[in-house]
Amino acid sequence: MKLPNSEEIVEDLAFFDDWEQRYQYIIDLGKSIPPMDENLKTDDRLVRGCQSSVWLVSHDQNGTLQFQVDSDAVIVNGLLALVMAAYNDRTPAQILDFDIDDYFKQLDLERHITPTRGNGLRAIVARIRAIAKAKK
Amino acid sequence: MTSPSGILNSEQIRAQFPILHQQIEGKPLVYLDNAATTQKPEAVIQAITDFYTQCNANVHRGAHHLSDEATRRFEKARDTVADFIHAGSRKEVIWTSGTTEGINIVASGMAQRLQSGDEVLVTEMEHHANLVTWQQACVRSGAILKIAPIHDNGALNTEAFASLLSQNTKFVALPHISNALGTINPVKELTALAREKGALVLIDGAQGVAHGNVNVTDIGCDFYAFSGHKLFGPTGIGVLWGKEKVLQDWPVWQTGGEMIAKVTYECSTWGELPNRLEAGTPNIAGAIGLGAAIDWFMSLDLSAVQAHEQALMASALEQAEAFEGLKIIGNAPNKIGVLSFNLQGSHPADVGFILDRQGIAIRTGDHCAQPLMRRLDVPGTARASFSVYNTLEEVDALFVALKKAQSMLA
């Protein structure tokens, strides 16, 4: 399936009124992320959370950054899909301008992006921003 | 707190834990993360409050009433610990910040004594606190770290353990109870085997203390380390117990105030036990809180506590075995307090998350035991761990919530 963009996600998630539907949506998103080639899952691409691991691959394509992500946990994968909707196929300047905290707040998912959460999501965001900064 | 039949009155016990009476995500909190830390009864919270509101002062040095009273309560807590673990004397009870610091005191001292070719034996089920410490002591000293294997069910392979002991074995460190699997080790027998070879023995008691009576004299070990916060006490306080004749000339850990006898610009001499291993102002409120926690725990009928925890474990195991698609990780015949498991096809972090949304607190991850997770070939586990205030209804709630997690993640 084609992954929704960030506006569609905000709209979709606003539609659900209970946690079960919301998280079912995130789980389904997580499952729809194409799995990363195992050969790409090297240690230098690994962002280790204490509970789950995330791999990040990036490349520059005509001035926009393309990311591929994968996690061993499906909910984290779903949350990564939300992050990808915001960052993928954007210019470094667009990435650096994007307010990810506000976005997660709009999604009512800010608890997942807090530094205390051991899922590696915050670390992925930091790494994506560092890549964008280096390209700018 | 027990009825005449020795059955624990859970309601009376739960009433003493203010934190348990709250809702998470609109559902009653079911706290099943007791192997990480236990909750605190009113008696402990009150003892800490009383210290700060009645007699806060530094210990051992004030020439005034408050300091005398603070010192009295602080040292009384040491006596409480000594009685609780059946120490030979109060001098053998060293306050630490927790199990990890206790093990570090022993491992850093041992690193000064180990020589190239000496061996240190640990097990495959160690928490990192009892593994990385010894690994680093071996790196510093040139000693060799040996690992006693476990069976697939999570029980220690005692034959292999025995065969790894030799005249070269200078130190053996092992857990009383595995934090990741709940396996109870036969520490008395294993200690005897190690002592036969002349090795010193440390028991990591982080999980051992909260499930009943610990008797260090009976175990026969040289050191026993534990944390207050897993025993209904505050965080930041723990105990290293050691035999007096071993501790009295143990290399000092930190240096500074409190631990010295005489100081000149050129050199210093060390004080007596227990002070020589307790540099600086101790965690006074923590020690007093831990004393109150032990008093509280000892006021229970400990055989009823064990019976209650075994009943919780039995129910959890029965429901886990009947649960299609659930794999129990670690099912040693002798285990307590911990049910580690995975749902087939699901990452433990996902399972833990869906349980959290239903008010159920468990731990997921590698449980600070990465080599053990590799040995068991799992990325981690979901771990439900039980304590005296948990109920059979809560065990049932865990499995209802797990059904939902399974269907959502399928």
PDB file of N, CA, C and O in Angstrom, chain A residues 46-116:
ATOM      1  N   LEU A  46      22.296   1.038  12.613  1.00  0.00           N
ATOM      2  CA  LEU A  46      21.412   0.634  13.709  1.00  0.00           C
ATOM      3  C   LEU A  46      21.312   1.742  14.749  1.00  0.00           C
ATOM      4  O   LEU A  46      22.312   2.317  15.163  1.00  0.00           O
ATOM      5  N   VAL A  47      20.077   2.025  15.139  1.00  0.00           N
ATOM      6  CA  VAL A  47      19.849   2.915  16.270  1.00  0.00           C
ATOM      7  C   VAL A  47      19.205   2.054  17.336  1.00  0.00           C
ATOM      8  O   VAL A  47      18.079   1.583  17.177  1.00  0.00           O
ATOM      9  N   ARG A  48      19.952   1.815  18.395  1.00  0.00           N
ATOM     10  CA  ARG A  48      19.486   0.861  19.386  1.00  0.00           C
ATOM     11  C   ARG A  48      18.653   1.564  20.450  1.00  0.00           C
ATOM     12  O   ARG A  48      19.110   2.506  21.077  1.00  0.00           O
ATOM     13  N   GLY A  49      17.440   1.095  20.625  1.00  0.00           N
ATOM     14  CA  GLY A  49      16.670   1.517  21.778  1.00  0.00           C
ATOM     15  C   GLY A  49      16.845   0.402  22.789  1.00  0.00           C
ATOM     16  O   GLY A  49      17.319  -0.669  22.438  1.00  0.00           O
ATOM     17  N   CYS A  50      16.457   0.607  24.033  1.00  0.00           N
ATOM     18  CA  CYS A  50      16.716  -0.483  24.978  1.00  0.00           C
ATOM     19  C   CYS A  50      15.668  -1.574  24.818  1.00  0.00           C
ATOM     20  O   CYS A  50      15.855  -2.690  25.242  1.00  0.00           O
ATOM     21  N   GLN A  51      14.555  -1.252  24.163  1.00  0.00           N
ATOM     22  CA  GLN A  51      13.526  -2.269  23.991  1.00  0.00           C
ATOM     23  C   GLN A  51      13.417  -2.775  22.570  1.00  0.00           C
ATOM     24  O   GLN A  51      12.981  -3.893  22.328  1.00  0.00           O
ATOM     25  N   SER A  52      13.757  -1.942  21.609  1.00  0.00           N
ATOM     26  CA  SER A  52      13.648  -2.363  20.223  1.00  0.00           C
ATOM     27  C   SER A  52      14.727  -1.657  19.412  1.00  0.00           C
ATOM     28  O   SER A  52      15.297  -0.671  19.851  1.00  0.00           O
ATOM     29  N   SER A  53      15.000  -2.200  18.234  1.00  0.00           N
ATOM     30  CA  SER A  53      16.067  -1.656  17.403  1.00  0.00           C
ATOM     31  C   SER A  53      15.489  -1.080  16.126  1.00  0.00           C
ATOM     32  O   SER A  53      14.486  -1.567  15.609  1.00  0.00           O
ATOM     33  N   VAL A  54      16.137  -0.037  15.618  1.00  0.00           N
ATOM     34  CA  VAL A  54      15.685   0.606  14.387  1.00  0.00           C
ATOM     35  C   VAL A  54      16.886   0.772  13.453  1.00  0.00           C
ATOM     36  O   VAL A  54      17.974   1.142  13.912  1.00  0.00           O
ATOM     37  N   TRP A  55      16.668   0.464  12.167  1.00  0.00           N
ATOM     38  CA  TRP A  55      17.717   0.694  11.186  1.00  0.00           C
ATOM     39  C   TRP A  55      17.283   1.836  10.262  1.00  0.00           C
ATOM     40  O   TRP A  55      16.100   1.963   9.926  1.00  0.00           O
ATOM     41  N   LEU A  56      18.246   2.632   9.870  1.00  0.00           N
ATOM     42  CA  LEU A  56      17.958   3.777   9.009  1.00  0.00           C
ATOM     43  C   LEU A  56      18.957   3.815   7.855  1.00  0.00           C
ATOM     44  O   LEU A  56      20.166   3.773   8.075  1.00  0.00           O
ATOM     45  N   VAL A  57      18.424   3.887   6.632  1.00  0.00           N
ATOM     46  CA  VAL A  57      19.256   4.048   5.437  1.00  0.00           C
ATOM     47  C   VAL A  57      18.806   5.335   4.761  1.00  0.00           C
ATOM     48  O   VAL A  57      17.602   5.604   4.675  1.00  0.00           O
ATOM     49  N   SER A  58      19.777   6.135   4.303  1.00  0.00           N
ATOM     50  CA  SER A  58      19.370   7.366   3.625  1.00  0.00           C
ATOM     51  C   SER A  58      20.199   7.561   2.361  1.00  0.00           C
ATOM     52  O   SER A  58      21.321   7.078   2.271  1.00  0.00           O
ATOM     53  N   HIS A  59      19.602   8.223   1.386  1.00  0.00           N
ATOM     54  CA  HIS A  59      20.410   8.713   0.264  1.00  0.00           C
ATOM     55  C   HIS A  59      19.777   9.973  -0.330  1.00  0.00           C
ATOM     56  O   HIS A  59      18.592  10.237  -0.160  1.00  0.00           O
ATOM     57  N   ASP A  60      20.663  10.715  -0.979  1.00  0.00           N
ATOM     58  CA  ASP A  60      20.296  12.006  -1.560  1.00  0.00           C
ATOM     59  C   ASP A  60      19.831  11.766  -2.991  1.00  0.00           C
ATOM     60  O   ASP A  60      20.489  11.078  -3.747  1.00  0.00           O
ATOM     61  N   GLN A  61      18.653  12.315  -3.337  1.00  0.00           N
ATOM     62  CA  GLN A  61      18.181  12.141  -4.722  1.00  0.00           C
ATOM     63  C   GLN A  61      17.722  13.500  -5.242  1.00  0.00           C
ATOM     64  O   GLN A  61      16.661  13.989  -4.846  1.00  0.00           O
ATOM     65  N   ASN A  62      18.527  14.090  -6.091  1.00  0.00           N
ATOM     66  CA  ASN A  62      18.239  15.414  -6.662  1.00  0.00           C
ATOM     67  C   ASN A  62      17.856  16.444  -5.600  1.00  0.00           C
ATOM     68  O   ASN A  62      16.860  17.150  -5.734  1.00  0.00           O
ATOM     69  N   GLY A  63      18.610  16.454  -4.535  1.00  0.00           N
ATOM     70  CA  GLY A  63      18.374  17.489  -3.521  1.00  0.00           C
ATOM     71  C   GLY A  63      17.349  17.132  -2.462  1.00  0.00           C
ATOM     72  O   GLY A  63      17.168  17.876  -1.504  1.00  0.00           O
ATOM     73  N   THR A  64      16.645  16.010  -2.634  1.00  0.00           N
ATOM     74  CA  THR A  64      15.758  15.580  -1.550  1.00  0.00           C
ATOM     75  C   THR A  64      16.354  14.331  -0.905  1.00  0.00           C
ATOM     76  O   THR A  64      17.072  13.570  -1.550  1.00  0.00           O
ATOM     77  N   LEU A  65      16.013  14.164   0.364  1.00  0.00           N
ATOM     78  CA  LEU A  65      16.545  13.002   1.089  1.00  0.00           C
ATOM     79  C   LEU A  65      15.522  11.871   1.080  1.00  0.00           C
ATOM     80  O   LEU A  65      14.330  12.081   1.324  1.00  0.00           O
ATOM     81  N   GLN A  66      16.019  10.672   0.788  1.00  0.00           N
ATOM     82  CA  GLN A  66      15.177   9.480   0.762  1.00  0.00           C
ATOM     83  C   GLN A  66      15.603   8.591   1.932  1.00  0.00           C
ATOM     84  O   GLN A  66      16.787   8.301   2.086  1.00  0.00           O
ATOM     85  N   PHE A  67      14.619   8.174   2.684  1.00  0.00           N
ATOM     86  CA  PHE A  67      14.944   7.330   3.843  1.00  0.00           C
ATOM     87  C   PHE A  67      14.245   5.985   3.734  1.00  0.00           C
ATOM     88  O   PHE A  67      13.141   5.873   3.185  1.00  0.00           O
ATOM     89  N   GLN A  68      14.935   5.000   4.277  1.00  0.00           N
ATOM     90  CA  GLN A  68      14.287   3.708   4.454  1.00  0.00           C
ATOM     91  C   GLN A  68      14.505   3.317   5.918  1.00  0.00           C
ATOM     92  O   GLN A  68      15.615   3.480   6.438  1.00  0.00           O
ATOM     93  N   VAL A  69      13.458   2.846   6.544  1.00  0.00           N
ATOM     94  CA  VAL A  69      13.573   2.491   7.966  1.00  0.00           C
ATOM     95  C   VAL A  69      12.991   1.120   8.210  1.00  0.00           C
ATOM     96  O   VAL A  69      12.147   0.632   7.433  1.00  0.00           O
ATOM     97  N   ASP A  70      13.427   0.493   9.282  1.00  0.00           N
ATOM     98  CA  ASP A  70      12.838  -0.784   9.679  1.00  0.00           C
ATOM     99  C   ASP A  70      13.100  -0.976  11.169  1.00  0.00           C
ATOM    100  O   ASP A  70      14.137  -0.563  11.676  1.00  0.00           O
ATOM    101  N   SER A  71      12.138  -1.569  11.826  1.00  0.00           N
ATOM    102  CA  SER A  71      12.303  -1.875  13.245  1.00  0.00           C
ATOM    103  C   SER A  71      11.869  -3.308  13.478  1.00  0.00           C
ATOM    104  O   SER A  71      11.061  -3.856  12.714  1.00  0.00           O
ATOM    105  N   ASP A  72      12.398  -3.898  14.541  1.00  0.00           N
ATOM    106  CA  ASP A  72      11.959  -5.256  14.878  1.00  0.00           C
ATOM    107  C   ASP A  72      10.616  -5.248  15.617  1.00  0.00           C
ATOM    108  O   ASP A  72       9.994  -6.284  15.792  1.00  0.00           O
ATOM    109  N   ALA A  73      10.150  -4.083  16.025  1.00  0.00           N
ATOM    110  CA  ALA A  73       8.854  -4.001  16.716  1.00  0.00           C
ATOM    111  C   ALA A  73       7.842  -3.287  15.815  1.00  0.00           C
ATOM    112  O   ALA A  73       8.151  -2.237  15.239  1.00  0.00           O
ATOM    113  N   VAL A  74       6.660  -3.832  15.678  1.00  0.00           N
ATOM    114  CA  VAL A  74       5.712  -3.334  14.675  1.00  0.00           C
ATOM    115  C   VAL A  74       5.117  -1.977  15.050  1.00  0.00           C
ATOM    116  O   VAL A  74       4.858  -1.148  14.182  1.00  0.00           O
ATOM    117  N   ILE A  75       4.919  -1.728  16.337  1.00  0.00           N
ATOM    118  CA  ILE A  75       4.370  -0.424  16.723  1.00  0.00           C
ATOM    119  C   ILE A  75       5.403   0.666  16.461  1.00  0.00           C
ATOM    120  O   ILE A  75       5.069   1.755  15.972  1.00  0.00           O
ATOM    121  N   VAL A  76       6.659   0.349  16.737  1.00  0.00           N
ATOM    122  CA  VAL A  76       7.725   1.305  16.427  1.00  0.00           C
ATOM    123  C   VAL A  76       7.771   1.535  14.914  1.00  0.00           C
ATOM    124  O   VAL A  76       7.909   2.671  14.444  1.00  0.00           O
ATOM    125  N   ASN A  77       7.596   0.465  14.151  1.00  0.00           N
ATOM    126  CA  ASN A  77       7.555   0.598  12.698  1.00  0.00           C
ATOM    127  C   ASN A  77       6.418   1.517  12.256  1.00  0.00           C
ATOM    128  O   ASN A  77       6.573   2.335  11.347  1.00  0.00           O
ATOM    129  N   GLY A  78       5.286   1.391  12.896  1.00  0.00           N
ATOM    130  CA  GLY A  78       4.145   2.249  12.594  1.00  0.00           C
ATOM    131  C   GLY A  78       4.448   3.702  12.917  1.00  0.00           C
ATOM    132  O   GLY A  78       4.122   4.618  12.147  1.00  0.00           O
ATOM    133  N   LEU A  79       5.083   3.906  14.060  1.00  0.00           N
ATOM    134  CA  LEU A  79       5.462   5.267  14.443  1.00  0.00           C
ATOM    135  C   LEU A  79       6.507   5.815  13.476  1.00  0.00           C
ATOM    136  O   LEU A  79       6.498   7.003  13.137  1.00  0.00           O
ATOM    137  N   LEU A  80       7.387   4.915  13.007  1.00  0.00           N
ATOM    138  CA  LEU A  80       8.379   5.333  12.010  1.00  0.00           C
ATOM    139  C   LEU A  80       7.701   5.750  10.710  1.00  0.00           C
ATOM    140  O   LEU A  80       8.169   6.667  10.027  1.00  0.00           O
ATOM    141  N   ALA A  81       6.602   5.079  10.374  1.00  0.00           N
ATOM    142  CA  ALA A  81       5.855   5.460   9.166  1.00  0.00           C
ATOM    143  C   ALA A  81       5.358   6.899   9.307  1.00  0.00           C
ATOM    144  O   ALA A  81       5.356   7.669   8.347  1.00  0.00           O
ATOM    145  N   LEU A  82       4.965   7.261  10.533  1.00  0.00           N
ATOM    146  CA  LEU A  82       4.528   8.643  10.777  1.00  0.00           C
ATOM    147  C   LEU A  82       5.697   9.605  10.600  1.00  0.00           C
ATOM    148  O   LEU A  82       5.544  10.702  10.040  1.00  0.00           O
ATOM    149  N   VAL A  83       6.857   9.186  11.085  1.00  0.00           N
ATOM    150  CA  VAL A  83       8.051  10.020  10.959  1.00  0.00           C
ATOM    151  C   VAL A  83       8.433  10.161   9.473  1.00  0.00           C
ATOM    152  O   VAL A  83       8.759  11.253   8.991  1.00  0.00           O
ATOM    153  N   MET A  84       8.342   9.037   8.747  1.00  0.00           N
ATOM    154  CA  MET A  84       8.679   9.051   7.319  1.00  0.00           C
ATOM    155  C   MET A  84       7.755   9.964   6.530  1.00  0.00           C
ATOM    156  O   MET A  84       8.173  10.663   5.609  1.00  0.00           O
ATOM    157  N   ALA A  85       6.474   9.954   6.913  1.00  0.00           N
ATOM    158  CA  ALA A  85       5.501  10.803   6.224  1.00  0.00           C
ATOM    159  C   ALA A  85       5.919  12.263   6.327  1.00  0.00           C
ATOM    160  O   ALA A  85       5.655  13.068   5.434  1.00  0.00           O
ATOM    161  N   ALA A  86       6.603  12.582   7.424  1.00  0.00           N
ATOM    162  CA  ALA A  86       7.018  13.969   7.629  1.00  0.00           C
ATOM    163  C   ALA A  86       8.343  14.284   6.939  1.00  0.00           C
ATOM    164  O   ALA A  86       8.553  15.403   6.490  1.00  0.00           O
ATOM    165  N   TYR A  87       9.223  13.324   6.866  1.00  0.00           N
ATOM    166  CA  TYR A  87      10.603  13.612   6.455  1.00  0.00           C
ATOM    167  C   TYR A  87      10.980  13.092   5.069  1.00  0.00           C
ATOM    168  O   TYR A  87      11.894  13.638   4.435  1.00  0.00           O
ATOM    169  N   ASN A  88      10.374  12.014   4.640  1.00  0.00           N
ATOM    170  CA  ASN A  88      10.858  11.385   3.421  1.00  0.00           C
ATOM    171  C   ASN A  88      10.592  12.272   2.193  1.00  0.00           C
ATOM    172  O   ASN A  88       9.556  12.933   2.112  1.00  0.00           O
ATOM    173  N   ASP A  89      11.555  12.262   1.260  1.00  0.00           N
ATOM    174  CA  ASP A  89      11.382  12.981   0.006  1.00  0.00           C
ATOM    175  C   ASP A  89      11.288  14.491   0.206  1.00  0.00           C
ATOM    176  O   ASP A  89      10.617  15.189  -0.544  1.00  0.00           O
ATOM    177  N   ARG A  90      11.933  14.996   1.252  1.00  0.00           N
ATOM    178  CA  ARG A  90      11.952  16.439   1.513  1.00  0.00           C
ATOM    179  C   ARG A  90      13.382  16.956   1.349  1.00  0.00           C
ATOM    180  O   ARG A  90      14.352  16.185   1.448  1.00  0.00           O
ATOM    181  N   THR A  91      13.505  18.237   1.180  1.00  0.00           N
ATOM    182  CA  THR A  91      14.839  18.832   1.129  1.00  0.00           C
ATOM    183  C   THR A  91      15.373  18.950   2.560  1.00  0.00           C
ATOM    184  O   THR A  91      14.582  18.979   3.514  1.00  0.00           O
ATOM    185  N   PRO A  92      16.693  19.042   2.712  1.00  0.00           N
ATOM    186  CA  PRO A  92      17.246  19.220   4.060  1.00  0.00           C
ATOM    187  C   PRO A  92      16.621  20.407   4.788  1.00  0.00           C
ATOM    188  O   PRO A  92      16.330  20.311   5.984  1.00  0.00           O
ATOM    189  N   ALA A  93      16.383  21.520   4.081  1.00  0.00           N
ATOM    190  CA  ALA A  93      15.800  22.697   4.732  1.00  0.00           C
ATOM    191  C   ALA A  93      14.394  22.392   5.236  1.00  0.00           C
ATOM    192  O   ALA A  93      14.022  22.769   6.359  1.00  0.00           O
ATOM    193  N   GLN A  94      13.601  21.664   4.424  1.00  0.00           N
ATOM    194  CA  GLN A  94      12.234  21.303   4.856  1.00  0.00           C
ATOM    195  C   GLN A  94      12.282  20.404   6.091  1.00  0.00           C
ATOM    196  O   GLN A  94      11.469  20.551   7.017  1.00  0.00           O
ATOM    197  N   ILE A  95      13.235  19.501   6.100  1.00  0.00           N
ATOM    198  CA  ILE A  95      13.359  18.583   7.245  1.00  0.00           C
ATOM    199  C   ILE A  95      13.681  19.361   8.513  1.00  0.00           C
ATOM    200  O   ILE A  95      13.064  19.147   9.566  1.00  0.00           O
ATOM    201  N   LEU A  96      14.637  20.269   8.384  1.00  0.00           N
ATOM    202  CA  LEU A  96      15.059  21.017   9.575  1.00  0.00           C
ATOM    203  C   LEU A  96      13.969  21.967  10.062  1.00  0.00           C
ATOM    204  O   LEU A  96      13.892  22.275  11.251  1.00  0.00           O
ATOM    205  N   ASP A  97      13.105  22.424   9.132  1.00  0.00           N
ATOM    206  CA  ASP A  97      12.024  23.334   9.520  1.00  0.00           C
ATOM    207  C   ASP A  97      10.841  22.623  10.166  1.00  0.00           C
ATOM    208  O   ASP A  97      10.015  23.254  10.821  1.00  0.00           O
ATOM    209  N   PHE A  98      10.741  21.330   9.920  1.00  0.00           N
ATOM    210  CA  PHE A  98       9.547  20.608  10.375  1.00  0.00           C
ATOM    211  C   PHE A  98       9.565  20.431  11.899  1.00  0.00           C
ATOM    212  O   PHE A  98      10.545  19.986  12.472  1.00  0.00           O
ATOM    213  N   ASP A  99       8.453  20.797  12.540  1.00  0.00           N
ATOM    214  CA  ASP A  99       8.352  20.700  14.005  1.00  0.00           C
ATOM    215  C   ASP A  99       7.769  19.331  14.371  1.00  0.00           C
ATOM    216  O   ASP A  99       6.561  19.150  14.460  1.00  0.00           O
ATOM    217  N   ILE A 100       8.665  18.373  14.606  1.00  0.00           N
ATOM    218  CA  ILE A 100       8.224  16.987  14.833  1.00  0.00           C
ATOM    219  C   ILE A 100       7.469  16.856  16.155  1.00  0.00           C
ATOM    220  O   ILE A 100       6.527  16.076  16.276  1.00  0.00           O
ATOM    221  N   ASP A 101       7.876  17.639  17.157  1.00  0.00           N
ATOM    222  CA  ASP A 101       7.187  17.563  18.454  1.00  0.00           C
ATOM    223  C   ASP A 101       5.736  18.013  18.325  1.00  0.00           C
ATOM    224  O   ASP A 101       4.827  17.404  18.883  1.00  0.00           O
ATOM    225  N   ASP A 102       5.546  19.090  17.562  1.00  0.00           N
ATOM    226  CA  ASP A 102       4.189  19.594  17.364  1.00  0.00           C
ATOM    227  C   ASP A 102       3.352  18.586  16.569  1.00  0.00           C
ATOM    228  O   ASP A 102       2.172  18.379  16.852  1.00  0.00           O
ATOM    229  N   TYR A 103       3.994  17.975  15.588  1.00  0.00           N
ATOM    230  CA  TYR A 103       3.324  16.953  14.770  1.00  0.00           C
ATOM    231  C   TYR A 103       2.849  15.784  15.635  1.00  0.00           C
ATOM    232  O   TYR A 103       1.677  15.374  15.579  1.00  0.00           O
ATOM    233  N   PHE A 104       3.728  15.287  16.486  1.00  0.00           N
ATOM    234  CA  PHE A 104       3.333  14.184  17.368  1.00  0.00           C
ATOM    235  C   PHE A 104       2.274  14.637  18.375  1.00  0.00           C
ATOM    236  O   PHE A 104       1.439  13.847  18.795  1.00  0.00           O
ATOM    237  N   LYS A 105       2.314  15.893  18.729  1.00  0.00           N
ATOM    238  CA  LYS A 105       1.306  16.438  19.625  1.00  0.00           C
ATOM    239  C   LYS A 105      -0.051  16.448  18.926  1.00  0.00           C
ATOM    240  O   LYS A 105      -1.066  16.054  19.506  1.00  0.00           O
ATOM    241  N   GLN A 106      -0.051  16.877  17.667  1.00  0.00           N
ATOM    242  CA  GLN A 106      -1.300  16.867  16.886  1.00  0.00           C
ATOM    243  C   GLN A 106      -1.863  15.458  16.764  1.00  0.00           C
ATOM    244  O   GLN A 106      -3.073  15.257  16.719  1.00  0.00           O
ATOM    245  N   LEU A 107      -0.936  14.496  16.685  1.00  0.00           N
ATOM    246  CA  LEU A 107      -1.367  13.097  16.569  1.00  0.00           C
ATOM    247  C   LEU A 107      -1.760  12.512  17.927  1.00  0.00           C
ATOM    248  O   LEU A 107      -2.184  11.370  18.012  1.00  0.00           O
ATOM    249  N   ASP A 108      -1.552  13.311  18.988  1.00  0.00           N
ATOM    250  CA  ASP A 108      -1.791  12.846  20.347  1.00  0.00           C
ATOM    251  C   ASP A 108      -0.898  11.638  20.671  1.00  0.00           C
ATOM    252  O   ASP A 108      -1.301  10.688  21.329  1.00  0.00           O
ATOM    253  N   LEU A 109       0.310  11.683  20.158  1.00  0.00           N
ATOM    254  CA  LEU A 109       1.256  10.577  20.370  1.00  0.00           C
ATOM    255  C   LEU A 109       2.562  11.082  20.970  1.00  0.00           C
ATOM    256  O   LEU A 109       3.589  10.433  20.864  1.00  0.00           O
ATOM    257  N   GLU A 110       2.506  12.265  21.608  1.00  0.00           N
ATOM    258  CA  GLU A 110       3.774  12.876  22.042  1.00  0.00           C
ATOM    259  C   GLU A 110       4.522  12.015  23.051  1.00  0.00           C
ATOM    260  O   GLU A 110       5.731  12.109  23.164  1.00  0.00           O
ATOM    261  N   ARG A 111       3.776  11.147  23.747  1.00  0.00           N
ATOM    262  CA  ARG A 111       4.459  10.283  24.719  1.00  0.00           C
ATOM    263  C   ARG A 111       5.516   9.407  24.058  1.00  0.00           C
ATOM    264  O   ARG A 111       6.471   8.984  24.702  1.00  0.00           O
ATOM    265  N   HIS A 112       5.328   9.122  22.763  1.00  0.00           N
ATOM    266  CA  HIS A 112       6.275   8.225  22.096  1.00  0.00           C
ATOM    267  C   HIS A 112       7.572   8.892  21.691  1.00  0.00           C
ATOM    268  O   HIS A 112       8.550   8.236  21.385  1.00  0.00           O
ATOM    269  N   ILE A 113       7.554  10.193  21.621  1.00  0.00           N
ATOM    270  CA  ILE A 113       8.713  10.905  21.107  1.00  0.00           C
ATOM    271  C   ILE A 113       9.520  11.515  22.260  1.00  0.00           C
ATOM    272  O   ILE A 113      10.550  12.129  22.052  1.00  0.00           O
ATOM    273  N   THR A 114       9.077  11.277  23.481  1.00  0.00           N
ATOM    274  CA  THR A 114       9.826  11.806  24.624  1.00  0.00           C
ATOM    275  C   THR A 114      11.160  11.072  24.764  1.00  0.00           C
ATOM    276  O   THR A 114      11.263   9.904  24.411  1.00  0.00           O
ATOM    277  N   PRO A 115      12.161  11.779  25.282  1.00  0.00           N
ATOM    278  CA  PRO A 115      13.492  11.159  25.401  1.00  0.00           C
ATOM    279  C   PRO A 115      13.508   9.928  26.305  1.00  0.00           C
ATOM    280  O   PRO A 115      14.400   9.101  26.201  1.00  0.00           O
ATOM    281  N   THR A 116      12.526   9.799  27.200  1.00  0.00           N
ATOM    282  CA  THR A 116      12.556   8.692  28.151  1.00  0.00           C
ATOM    283  C   THR A 116      12.132   7.363  27.526  1.00  0.00           C
ATOM    284  O   THR A 116      12.396   6.313  28.042  1.00  0.00           O
TER     285      THR A 116
END
